[in-house]
Coordinates of C-alpha atoms in Angstrom, one line a residue:
Chain G
X1 CA 3.5 -25.0 16.4
X2 CA 3.2 -23.0 13.2
X3 CA 2.6 -19.9 15.4
X4 CA 5.6 -20.6 17.4
X5 CA 7.8 -21.2 14.3
X6 CA 6.5 -18.0 12.7
X7 CA 7.2 -15.9 15.9
X8 CA 10.7 -17.4 16.2
X9 CA 11.4 -16.8 12.5
X10 CA 10.7 -13.1 13.0
X11 CA 13.7 -13.0 15.4
X12 CA 16.1 -15.1 13.2
X13 CA 17.6 -11.9 11.8
X14 CA 17.2 -9.5 14.7
X15 CA 18.7 -6.5 12.9
X16 CA 16.6 -6.8 9.8
X17 CA 13.4 -7.4 11.8
X18 CA 14.2 -4.6 14.2
X19 CA 14.7 -2.1 11.3
X20 CA 11.2 -3.0 10.0
X21 CA 9.7 -2.9 13.5
X22 CA 11.2 0.5 14.1
X23 CA 9.9 1.8 10.8
X24 CA 6.4 0.5 11.5
X25 CA 6.6 1.9 15.0
X26 CA 7.7 5.4 13.8
X27 CA 5.0 5.4 11.1
X28 CA 2.3 4.4 13.5
X29 CA 3.5 6.7 16.1
X30 CA 3.3 9.6 13.7
X31 CA -0.1 8.5 12.5
X32 CA -1.5 8.1 16.0
X33 CA -0.1 11.4 17.2
X34 CA -1.2 13.3 14.1
X35 CA -4.7 11.9 14.5
X36 CA -4.7 12.9 18.2
X37 CA -3.4 16.3 17.2
X38 CA -6.1 16.8 14.5
X39 CA -8.8 15.6 16.8
X40 CA -7.6 17.9 19.6
X41 CA -7.3 20.8 17.2
X42 CA -10.7 20.2 15.7
X43 CA -12.2 19.5 19.1
X44 CA -11.1 22.9 20.4
X45 CA -12.6 24.5 17.3
X46 CA -15.8 22.5 17.8
X47 CA -15.9 23.5 21.5
X48 CA -15.6 27.1 20.4
X49 CA -18.4 26.7 17.8
X50 CA -20.7 24.8 20.2
X51 CA -20.0 26.6 23.4
X52 CA -19.0 30.1 22.4
X53 CA -20.3 30.9 19.0
X54 CA -23.3 28.9 17.9
X55 CA -24.5 26.3 20.5
X56 CA -25.9 23.0 19.3
X57 CA -29.3 24.1 18.0
X58 CA -30.7 27.6 17.3
X59 CA -34.3 28.6 16.8
X60 CA -35.3 31.8 14.9
X61 CA -38.2 33.4 13.1
X62 CA -38.1 31.8 9.6
X63 CA -37.2 35.2 8.0
X64 CA -34.9 36.6 10.6
X65 CA -31.6 35.2 9.2
X66 CA -32.2 36.6 5.7
X67 CA -31.2 40.1 6.8
X68 CA -31.1 39.9 10.6
X69 CA -34.1 42.2 10.6
X70 CA -35.1 43.5 14.0
X71 CA -38.8 42.9 13.5
X72 CA -38.6 39.1 13.0
X73 CA -39.0 38.1 16.7
X74 CA -40.0 34.9 18.3
X75 CA -43.0 36.4 19.9
X76 CA -43.3 34.2 23.0
X77 CA -40.2 32.2 23.5
X78 CA -40.8 31.1 27.1
X79 CA -43.5 28.4 26.5
X80 CA -41.3 27.0 23.6
X81 CA -38.3 26.8 25.9
X82 CA -40.4 25.1 28.6
X83 CA -41.6 22.5 26.1
X84 CA -38.1 21.8 24.9
X85 CA -36.9 21.5 28.5
X86 CA -39.6 19.0 29.0
X87 CA -38.0 16.7 26.5
X88 CA -35.0 16.2 28.7
X89 CA -34.2 18.1 31.9
X90 CA -30.4 18.2 31.0
X91 CA -31.1 20.4 27.9
X92 CA -29.9 23.9 28.5
X93 CA -31.5 26.9 26.8
X94 CA -31.0 30.6 26.6
X95 CA -33.0 33.2 24.7
X96 CA -31.1 36.1 23.0
X97 CA -31.8 39.3 21.2
X98 CA -29.5 39.6 18.2
X99 CA -29.1 43.0 16.6
X100 CA -26.8 44.3 14.0
X101 CA -25.5 47.6 15.1
X102 CA -22.8 50.2 15.1
X103 CA -20.4 50.7 18.0
X104 CA -18.3 53.8 18.4
X105 CA -15.7 54.9 20.8
X106 CA -13.9 58.3 21.0
X107 CA -11.4 56.8 18.6
X108 CA -13.4 55.0 15.9
X109 CA -16.5 53.1 15.1
X110 CA -17.4 49.7 13.5
X111 CA -20.2 47.3 12.8
X112 CA -21.0 44.7 15.4
X113 CA -23.6 42.1 16.4
X114 CA -25.1 42.8 19.7
X115 CA -26.3 39.8 21.7
X116 CA -28.8 40.7 24.4
X117 CA -28.6 38.0 27.0
X118 CA -29.6 37.1 30.5
X119 CA -26.0 36.7 31.8
X120 CA -26.9 34.0 34.4
X121 CA -28.9 31.9 32.0
X122 CA -26.4 32.4 29.1
X123 CA -23.7 30.9 31.2
X124 CA -25.5 27.5 30.9
X125 CA -25.2 27.5 27.1
X126 CA -22.1 29.5 26.5
X127 CA -18.6 29.6 28.0
X128 CA -18.1 33.3 27.2
X129 CA -17.9 34.0 30.9
X130 CA -14.8 31.8 31.1
X131 CA -13.1 33.8 28.3
X132 CA -12.9 37.0 30.2
X133 CA -9.3 38.3 30.3
X134 CA -10.0 41.8 31.8
X135 CA -12.8 43.0 34.0
X136 CA -15.8 40.8 34.9
X137 CA -18.7 39.0 33.3
X138 CA -21.5 41.4 34.2
X139 CA -20.5 41.3 37.9
X140 CA -20.6 45.1 38.3
X141 CA -23.9 46.5 39.3
X142 CA -23.3 49.6 37.1
X143 CA -25.7 50.7 34.5
X144 CA -25.6 49.4 30.9
X145 CA -22.6 47.0 31.2
X146 CA -21.2 45.5 27.9
X147 CA -18.8 42.7 27.4
X148 CA -16.7 43.1 24.3
X149 CA -14.0 41.1 22.5
X150 CA -10.3 41.9 22.8
X151 CA -10.0 42.5 19.1
X152 CA -12.8 45.0 19.2
X153 CA -11.4 46.7 22.4
X154 CA -8.1 47.1 20.6
X155 CA -9.8 48.5 17.5
X156 CA -11.9 50.9 19.5
X157 CA -9.0 51.6 21.8
X158 CA -11.1 51.2 24.9
X159 CA -10.5 49.4 28.1
X160 CA -12.5 48.4 31.2
X161 CA -14.9 51.1 32.4
X162 CA -14.6 53.1 29.2
X163 CA -17.8 54.1 27.5
X164 CA -18.9 53.0 24.1
X165 CA -21.9 54.1 22.1
X166 CA -24.2 51.5 20.5
X167 CA -26.4 52.7 17.7
X168 CA -29.4 50.6 16.8
X169 CA -32.4 50.9 14.5
X170 CA -35.4 50.2 16.7
X171 CA -38.6 48.3 15.7
X172 CA -40.1 51.4 14.2
X173 CA -37.1 52.1 12.0
X174 CA -35.8 54.9 14.2
X175 CA -32.1 55.2 14.9
X176 CA -31.5 55.2 18.6
X177 CA -28.2 55.2 20.6
X178 CA -27.2 54.2 24.0
X179 CA -24.0 54.5 26.1
X180 CA -22.7 51.3 27.5
X181 CA -19.7 50.9 29.8
X182 CA -17.1 48.1 29.2
X183 CA -17.5 45.7 32.1
X184 CA -15.4 42.9 30.7
X185 CA -13.2 42.0 27.7
X186 CA -13.1 38.4 26.4
X187 CA -10.7 36.6 24.2
X188 CA -11.7 33.5 22.3
X189 CA -9.6 31.5 19.7
X190 CA -11.6 33.3 17.0
X191 CA -10.5 36.9 16.4
X192 CA -13.3 37.3 13.9
X193 CA -15.9 36.6 16.6
X194 CA -14.0 38.8 19.1
X195 CA -14.0 41.7 16.7
X196 CA -17.7 41.5 15.9
X197 CA -19.7 40.3 18.9
X198 CA -20.7 42.3 22.0
X199 CA -22.8 41.1 24.8
X200 CA -25.2 43.3 26.8
X201 CA -28.0 42.5 29.2
X202 CA -31.3 41.7 27.5
X203 CA -33.1 44.0 29.8
X204 CA -30.8 47.0 29.0
X205 CA -31.2 46.4 25.3
X206 CA -35.0 46.1 25.5
X207 CA -35.1 49.4 27.5
X208 CA -32.9 51.1 24.8
X209 CA -35.1 50.2 22.0
X210 CA -38.4 50.4 23.8
X211 CA -39.3 46.7 23.5
X212 CA -41.5 44.7 25.7
X213 CA -39.3 42.3 27.7
X214 CA -39.7 38.6 27.0
X215 CA -39.3 38.6 23.2
X216 CA -36.2 37.1 21.6
X217 CA -34.6 36.7 18.2
X218 CA -32.9 33.5 19.0
X219 CA -33.2 30.5 21.3
X220 CA -29.9 28.8 21.8
X221 CA -29.9 25.2 22.9
X222 CA -27.1 23.0 24.3
X223 CA -27.8 19.2 24.3
X224 CA -26.3 16.7 26.7
X225 CA -24.0 14.1 25.1
X226 CA -26.6 11.4 25.5
X227 CA -29.0 13.0 23.0
X228 CA -28.5 12.7 19.2
X229 CA -28.1 16.1 17.4
X230 CA -30.0 15.2 14.2
X231 CA -32.8 13.5 16.1
X232 CA -33.3 16.3 18.5
X233 CA -33.2 18.9 15.7
X234 CA -36.1 17.0 14.1
X235 CA -38.1 16.7 17.3
X236 CA -37.6 20.4 18.2
X237 CA -38.5 21.5 14.6
X238 CA -41.6 19.3 14.8
X239 CA -42.6 21.0 18.1
X240 CA -42.2 24.5 16.4
X241 CA -43.2 24.1 12.8
X242 CA -43.6 27.8 12.3
X243 CA -40.1 28.6 13.4
X244 CA -36.7 27.8 11.8
X245 CA -34.8 25.2 13.8
X246 CA -31.2 24.6 12.7
X247 CA -28.4 22.6 14.3
X248 CA -24.7 23.7 14.2
X249 CA -24.1 21.6 11.1
X250 CA -26.8 23.7 9.3
X251 CA -25.5 26.9 10.8
X252 CA -21.9 26.2 10.0
X253 CA -21.8 23.7 7.2
X254 CA -18.0 23.9 6.8
X255 CA -17.6 22.8 10.5
X256 CA -20.1 20.0 9.9
X257 CA -18.1 18.9 6.9
X258 CA -14.8 19.1 8.8
X259 CA -16.3 17.1 11.7
X260 CA -17.5 14.4 9.3
X261 CA -14.1 14.5 7.6
X262 CA -12.3 14.0 10.9
X263 CA -14.0 10.6 11.2
X264 CA -12.1 9.4 8.1
X265 CA -9.0 11.6 8.4
X266 CA -7.4 9.2 10.9
X267 CA -8.0 6.2 8.6
X268 CA -6.6 8.1 5.6
X269 CA -3.4 9.0 7.4
X270 CA -2.9 5.5 8.9
X271 CA -3.7 3.8 5.6
X272 CA -1.2 6.0 3.7
X273 CA 1.5 5.3 6.3
X274 CA 0.8 1.6 6.3
X275 CA 0.7 1.5 2.5
X276 CA 4.2 3.1 2.4
X277 CA 5.4 0.6 5.0
X278 CA 4.1 -2.3 3.0
X279 CA 7.0 -2.1 0.6
X280 CA 9.5 -2.4 3.4
X281 CA 7.7 -5.3 4.9
X282 CA 7.3 -7.1 1.5
X283 CA 11.1 -6.6 0.9
X284 CA 11.9 -8.1 4.3
X285 CA 9.6 -11.0 3.9
X286 CA 10.9 -11.6 0.4
X287 CA 14.5 -11.7 1.8
X288 CA 13.3 -14.1 4.5
X289 CA 11.8 -16.4 1.9
X290 CA 14.8 -16.3 -0.5
X291 CA 17.3 -17.1 2.2
X292 CA 15.2 -20.0 3.4
X293 CA 14.4 -21.7 0.1
X294 CA 16.1 -24.9 1.3
X295 CA 14.3 -25.0 4.5
X296 CA 10.9 -24.3 2.9
X297 CA 11.7 -27.0 0.4
X298 CA 12.4 -29.4 3.3
X299 CA 9.1 -28.5 5.0
X300 CA 7.2 -29.2 1.8
X301 CA 9.1 -32.4 1.3
X302 CA 8.3 -33.8 4.8
X303 CA 4.6 -33.0 4.5
X304 CA 3.9 -29.4 5.2
X305 CA 1.1 -28.5 2.8
X306 CA 0.8 -25.2 0.9
X307 CA -1.8 -23.8 3.3
X308 CA 0.5 -24.3 6.2
X309 CA 3.5 -22.9 4.4
X310 CA 1.4 -19.9 3.4
X311 CA 0.0 -19.5 6.9
X312 CA 3.5 -19.6 8.5
X313 CA 4.8 -16.8 6.2
X314 CA 1.7 -14.8 6.7
X315 CA 1.9 -15.1 10.5
X316 CA 5.6 -14.0 10.3
X317 CA 4.6 -10.9 8.4
X318 CA 1.7 -10.2 10.8
X319 CA 3.9 -10.6 13.9
X320 CA 6.5 -8.3 12.4
X321 CA 3.9 -5.6 11.5
X322 CA 1.9 -6.1 14.7
X323 CA 5.0 -5.8 17.0
X324 CA 5.9 -2.5 15.3
X325 CA 2.2 -1.4 15.4
X326 CA 1.8 -2.0 19.1
X327 CA 5.1 -0.1 19.8
X328 CA 3.9 2.7 17.5
X329 CA 0.6 3.1 19.2
X330 CA 2.3 3.1 22.7
X331 CA 4.9 5.7 21.5
X332 CA 2.2 7.8 19.9
X333 CA 0.1 7.6 23.1
X334 CA 3.1 8.7 25.2
X335 CA 3.7 11.7 23.0
X336 CA 0.0 12.5 23.2
X337 CA 0.2 12.3 27.0
X338 CA 3.1 14.8 27.0
X339 CA 1.4 17.3 24.7
X340 CA -2.0 16.8 26.3
X341 CA -0.4 18.1 29.5
X342 CA 1.8 20.8 28.1
X343 CA -0.1 21.8 24.9
X344 CA 1.6 22.1 21.5
X345 CA 2.4 25.8 21.1
X346 CA 1.8 27.0 17.6
X347 CA 1.8 30.7 18.6
X348 CA 4.3 31.4 15.8
X349 CA 1.3 31.0 13.4
X350 CA -1.2 32.2 16.1
X351 CA -2.5 35.3 14.3
X352 CA -3.3 33.4 11.2
X353 CA -4.8 30.5 13.1
X354 CA -7.0 32.7 15.3
X355 CA -8.2 34.6 12.3
X356 CA -9.6 31.3 11.0
X357 CA -11.0 30.5 14.4
X358 CA -8.4 28.0 15.5
X359 CA -6.6 28.0 18.8
X360 CA -2.8 28.6 18.7
X361 CA -2.1 26.1 21.5
X362 CA -3.3 22.7 20.7
X363 CA -4.2 20.1 23.2
X364 CA -4.3 16.7 21.4
X365 CA -7.2 14.4 22.1
X366 CA -6.7 10.6 21.9
X367 CA -9.5 8.6 20.4
X368 CA -9.4 5.3 22.3
X369 CA -11.9 3.9 19.8
X370 CA -9.3 4.0 17.1
X371 CA -7.0 1.4 18.7
X372 CA -8.9 -1.6 17.5
X373 CA -9.4 -0.3 13.9
X374 CA -5.7 0.5 13.8
X375 CA -4.7 -2.9 15.0
X376 CA -7.0 -4.5 12.4
X377 CA -5.4 -2.3 9.7
X378 CA -1.9 -3.3 10.9
X379 CA -2.9 -7.0 10.7
X380 CA -4.4 -6.5 7.2
X381 CA -1.1 -4.8 6.2
X382 CA 0.8 -7.8 7.5
X383 CA -1.4 -10.1 5.5
X384 CA -1.2 -8.0 2.3
X385 CA 2.6 -7.7 2.6
X386 CA 3.0 -11.5 2.9
X387 CA 1.1 -12.3 -0.2
X388 CA 3.8 -11.9 -2.8
X389 CA 6.6 -13.5 -0.8
X390 CA 4.3 -16.4 0.3
X391 CA 3.1 -17.0 -3.3
X392 CA 6.8 -17.0 -4.3
X393 CA 7.5 -19.7 -1.7
X394 CA 4.5 -21.8 -2.8
X395 CA 5.9 -21.9 -6.3
X396 CA 9.1 -23.7 -5.1
X397 CA 9.6 -27.2 -6.1
X398 CA 10.7 -29.1 -3.0
X399 CA 13.2 -31.3 -4.8
X400 CA 15.0 -28.3 -6.4
X401 CA 14.6 -26.2 -3.2
X402 CA 16.3 -28.8 -1.0
X403 CA 19.4 -28.8 -3.3
X404 CA 19.7 -25.1 -3.2
X405 CA 22.9 -23.9 -1.6
Chain V
X1 CA 6.7 -58.5 0.8
X2 CA 7.4 -55.6 -1.5
X3 CA 6.7 -52.2 -0.1
X4 CA 8.0 -50.4 -3.2
X5 CA 7.5 -51.6 -6.8
X6 CA 9.1 -49.5 -9.5
X7 CA 8.1 -50.3 -13.1
X8 CA 9.9 -49.0 -16.2
X9 CA 10.8 -45.7 -14.6
X10 CA 12.0 -42.9 -16.9
X11 CA 12.8 -39.3 -16.1
X12 CA 13.7 -36.8 -18.9
X13 CA 14.5 -33.2 -18.0
X14 CA 13.9 -30.4 -20.4
X15 CA 12.1 -32.7 -22.7
X16 CA 11.3 -30.0 -25.3
X17 CA 14.6 -28.0 -25.4
X18 CA 17.7 -30.1 -24.4
X19 CA 16.4 -33.4 -23.2
X20 CA 18.5 -35.1 -20.5
X21 CA 17.5 -38.7 -19.8
X22 CA 18.3 -39.0 -16.1
X23 CA 16.6 -42.3 -15.4
X24 CA 16.1 -44.9 -18.1
X25 CA 13.7 -47.7 -17.6
X26 CA 14.4 -48.7 -14.0
X27 CA 12.6 -51.8 -12.7
X28 CA 13.1 -52.4 -9.0
X29 CA 11.3 -53.7 -5.9
X30 CA 12.1 -53.1 -2.3
X31 CA 11.0 -55.4 0.5
X32 CA 10.2 -54.3 4.1
X33 CA 13.2 -54.2 6.3
X34 CA 15.8 -53.7 3.6
X35 CA 19.0 -51.7 4.2
X36 CA 19.8 -50.7 0.6
X37 CA 22.3 -48.4 -0.9
X38 CA 21.9 -46.8 -4.4
X39 CA 25.4 -46.0 -5.7
X40 CA 26.9 -44.6 -8.8
X41 CA 29.0 -41.8 -10.1
X42 CA 27.7 -38.2 -10.1
X43 CA 25.0 -37.7 -12.7
X44 CA 24.1 -41.4 -12.7
X45 CA 20.6 -40.6 -11.6
X46 CA 20.7 -41.6 -7.9
X47 CA 19.2 -38.4 -6.5
X48 CA 16.6 -38.2 -9.3
X49 CA 15.6 -41.8 -8.6
X50 CA 15.3 -41.2 -4.9
X51 CA 13.3 -38.0 -5.5
X52 CA 10.8 -40.0 -7.6
X53 CA 10.6 -42.7 -4.9
X54 CA 9.9 -39.9 -2.4
X55 CA 7.2 -38.4 -4.6
X56 CA 9.2 -35.1 -4.8
X57 CA 9.6 -35.5 -8.6
X58 CA 7.2 -37.0 -11.1
X59 CA 8.5 -39.6 -13.5
X60 CA 8.2 -38.9 -17.3
X61 CA 7.2 -42.6 -17.7
X62 CA 6.6 -45.6 -15.6
X63 CA 5.1 -46.1 -12.2
X64 CA 6.0 -46.3 -8.5
X65 CA 3.7 -48.3 -6.3
X66 CA 4.1 -47.8 -2.6
X67 CA 2.0 -50.2 -0.5
X68 CA 0.0 -50.8 -3.6
X69 CA -0.7 -47.0 -4.1
X70 CA 0.5 -45.5 -7.4
X71 CA 1.9 -42.3 -6.0
X72 CA 2.2 -40.6 -9.4
X73 CA -1.6 -40.7 -9.7
X74 CA -2.1 -38.8 -6.5
X75 CA -3.0 -35.2 -6.5
X76 CA -0.4 -32.8 -5.1
X77 CA -2.3 -32.4 -1.9
X78 CA -2.7 -36.2 -1.4
X79 CA 1.0 -36.7 -2.4
X80 CA 2.0 -34.3 0.4
X81 CA -0.1 -36.2 2.9
X82 CA 1.2 -39.5 1.6
X83 CA 4.8 -38.3 2.1
X84 CA 4.0 -37.1 5.6
X85 CA 2.5 -40.4 6.6
X86 CA 4.5 -43.0 4.7
X87 CA 8.0 -41.7 3.8
X88 CA 10.8 -40.4 6.1
X89 CA 13.5 -38.2 4.6
X90 CA 17.1 -37.7 5.7
X91 CA 19.0 -35.0 3.8
X92 CA 22.6 -34.5 3.2
X93 CA 22.6 -31.1 4.9
X94 CA 20.4 -32.3 7.8
X95 CA 17.8 -29.6 7.0
X96 CA 16.5 -29.2 10.6
X97 CA 14.4 -26.2 11.4
X98 CA 16.9 -23.9 13.1
X99 CA 14.4 -22.1 15.3
X100 CA 13.2 -25.3 16.9
X101 CA 15.0 -27.5 19.5
X102 CA 15.9 -31.1 18.8
X103 CA 12.7 -32.2 20.6
X104 CA 10.5 -29.8 18.6
X105 CA 12.2 -30.8 15.3
X106 CA 11.2 -34.4 16.0
X107 CA 7.8 -33.5 17.2
X108 CA 7.1 -31.2 14.2
X109 CA 5.9 -33.9 11.7
X110 CA 3.7 -35.5 14.4
X111 CA 2.2 -32.1 14.9
X112 CA 1.4 -31.9 11.2
X113 CA -0.1 -35.4 11.5
X114 CA -2.4 -34.1 14.3
X115 CA -1.1 -36.6 16.9
X116 CA -1.9 -35.9 20.6
X117 CA 0.6 -34.1 22.8
X118 CA 1.1 -37.1 25.0
X119 CA 1.7 -39.3 22.0
X120 CA 4.2 -36.8 20.5
X121 CA 6.1 -36.4 23.7
X122 CA 6.4 -40.1 24.3
X123 CA 7.6 -40.9 20.8
X124 CA 10.0 -38.0 20.7
X125 CA 11.6 -39.1 23.9
X126 CA 11.8 -42.7 22.6
X127 CA 13.4 -41.6 19.3
X128 CA 15.9 -39.2 20.7
X129 CA 16.9 -42.0 23.2
X130 CA 17.3 -44.3 20.2
X131 CA 19.7 -41.9 18.5
X132 CA 21.6 -41.3 21.8
X133 CA 20.4 -37.7 22.1
X134 CA 18.2 -37.9 25.2
X135 CA 20.3 -35.3 26.8
X136 CA 19.9 -32.8 23.9
X137 CA 16.1 -32.4 24.0
X138 CA 16.0 -28.7 24.4
X139 CA 19.1 -27.8 22.3
X140 CA 18.8 -25.9 19.0
X141 CA 20.5 -27.3 15.9
X142 CA 23.2 -24.6 15.9
X143 CA 24.4 -25.9 19.2
X144 CA 24.7 -29.5 18.0
X145 CA 27.5 -31.1 16.0
X146 CA 26.9 -32.2 12.4
X147 CA 26.6 -35.8 13.5
X148 CA 24.2 -34.9 16.3
X149 CA 22.1 -32.9 13.8
X150 CA 22.0 -35.8 11.4
X151 CA 20.9 -38.1 14.2
X152 CA 18.1 -35.6 15.1
X153 CA 17.2 -35.7 11.4
X154 CA 17.0 -39.5 11.5
X155 CA 14.7 -39.3 14.6
X156 CA 12.6 -36.8 12.8
X157 CA 12.3 -39.0 9.8
X158 CA 11.2 -41.9 12.0
X159 CA 8.7 -39.8 14.0
X160 CA 5.8 -40.2 11.5
X161 CA 6.2 -44.0 11.6
X162 CA 7.0 -44.1 7.9
X163 CA 7.0 -47.3 5.7
X164 CA 10.6 -46.5 4.7
X165 CA 13.3 -43.9 5.0
X166 CA 15.0 -42.2 2.0
X167 CA 18.4 -40.9 3.0
X168 CA 20.2 -38.8 0.3
X169 CA 23.9 -38.8 1.0
X170 CA 23.4 -38.8 4.8
X171 CA 27.0 -39.1 5.7
X172 CA 28.5 -36.7 3.1
X173 CA 28.9 -33.8 5.6
X174 CA 30.1 -35.9 8.5
X175 CA 33.5 -36.9 9.8
X176 CA 34.4 -40.6 10.0
X177 CA 33.5 -41.0 13.6
X178 CA 30.1 -39.3 13.3
X179 CA 29.4 -41.2 10.1
X180 CA 30.2 -44.5 11.7
X181 CA 28.1 -43.7 14.7
X182 CA 25.1 -42.6 12.5
X183 CA 25.3 -45.7 10.4
X184 CA 25.5 -47.9 13.5
X185 CA 22.3 -46.3 14.8
X186 CA 20.5 -46.7 11.5
X187 CA 21.6 -50.3 11.2
X188 CA 20.4 -51.0 14.7
X189 CA 17.0 -49.4 14.0
X190 CA 16.8 -51.5 10.8
X191 CA 17.9 -54.7 12.6
X192 CA 15.8 -54.3 15.7
X193 CA 12.7 -52.5 14.4
X194 CA 12.7 -53.6 10.8
X195 CA 12.8 -50.0 9.5
X196 CA 13.5 -49.9 5.8
X197 CA 16.4 -47.6 4.8
X198 CA 17.2 -46.7 1.2
X199 CA 20.3 -44.6 0.7
X200 CA 21.8 -42.8 -2.2
X201 CA 25.5 -42.5 -1.5
X202 CA 29.1 -42.1 -2.6
X203 CA 30.3 -43.2 0.8
X204 CA 32.1 -46.6 0.9
X205 CA 31.2 -46.9 4.6
X206 CA 27.5 -46.9 3.8
X207 CA 28.1 -49.4 1.0
X208 CA 30.0 -51.6 3.4
X209 CA 27.0 -51.6 5.8
X210 CA 24.3 -52.1 3.2
X211 CA 22.8 -55.5 2.6
X212 CA 21.8 -54.6 -0.9
X213 CA 23.8 -52.4 -3.3
X214 CA 22.1 -51.1 -6.4
X215 CA 24.5 -49.5 -8.9
X216 CA 23.1 -46.9 -11.3
X217 CA 25.0 -45.7 -14.3
X218 CA 23.7 -43.3 -16.9
X219 CA 20.2 -43.7 -15.5
X220 CA 20.2 -47.5 -15.7
X221 CA 20.7 -50.3 -13.3
X222 CA 24.2 -51.6 -13.8
X223 CA 24.0 -54.1 -10.9
X224 CA 21.7 -55.1 -8.0
X225 CA 23.6 -57.1 -5.5
X226 CA 22.2 -58.7 -2.3
X227 CA 25.1 -58.9 0.3

């Protein structure tokens, strides 16, 4: 019956309760949507990091990354790849040659990183083929095709089928150059990547520098969701103790940090919102207690003990907060649905965002796992907000309270 | 048989600063089935006396034995339970729970007592019939007249099967007809079911019905008359 009284008491002053419920709803709605927004935003950046730029795990010669020196190859990558593939058939792998070089057009020249890939195999670990905005992803049978980023194309002032010259230092230290024809232009959400990374066929690159085919500077690995990143990194490192095995958190520590931070970001936002709302709820509950002094006195007089009085007021506060919380989650979810479909266009800041590697159109991502923790936080807020008003009620003397006008 | 024994009862408010001696050495006994009125001018100590009888206030001196239990020696928790199980209260301003229906208001104390649903429903029906409100079971207090609300309050006070009922100015907010009707019901319950009623009142109609009239003046018993 205490539950029923508490619920009905919430609706005694409909206007006052509605104001608090609306405040909690709007607060939670903002919290839920901003969490979905951040998750979507970070998720898009993570996808770019994992599927376009880094992949999940990379293997290199231990000294390769010090200066990206040509000579530090993985001598025989195929058996290593076979062994990793044996761990789980859903693991995707691609070997790459990675060479710092100069690229030049008739207009200008700049430094780039060439990635020599097998286009078919690379598609399994990278989504660069899906980012093509002009031309094709190595579909032309022409000689020495190259896929470059939009930013680089603009800088070099080249377009599809234009020729560019790649200048590379070969394994003997000699400078060698080759002409490549632009087969495709890609655009990712990271203009830094677009301006500095070009893709050529592994075979063409090996021919240019006179290298035996089969060697690689880098093995890129994409793991299925079922496998744990850290655990797999350790296993793969143990298989290849002479090579350097790093996961994306090692390769891009700032992204690792942001990913970890995202886990607590939602809670920080929600807790700040709920903490601010606490004061409105305390105020409402306090008013509810002060205008019911006589009634609370009567309840105590006829035999309602302190635990029950406390529970009744605490339940009122929880119902008030929870009603707002549930509405807030639903509203936040509806807004999420809308922007999930339509995207939140932040193109006005697009240039700056893309320079930092973030997409300009954000598709929020709802974390269903956060519903229960949010509801628990809302209930805790209700309990916390009821403490002062409830203790105030408990200090009432029934005989004085009954005589209150 | 005495159900209440009051010995040398004193109550002094603000003992340290401006002491007010509200009750001065009252000695009284109440027997089962009494229909007693405590009367006296404002400030004579009626309400203070009734509050102490109901365990809502502690005496400064003296003792109150109810069914051989000294209620002043009970802990707060035990006192609340004692009130719930042994004393029924009727207040001047009815003091019903506004969000509950008449039926739920009556059931409420039985709920606190942990009585079964069947037991609660049976007794609620019985009591609301006794106060002529069988047709108002599901009506909330704001839809009832003052007299009807006070009758629900009487039914609620009886719900816990108390040893006695303390009614503080029960007719003060009622018109003559409602007051007469309420008094008739309480008198009937007293006569037929031997329920003990102790009133504090200014109302001559209550005094006229009472079979014992205790007059307090300046915190002391001025007269104690069996009618």
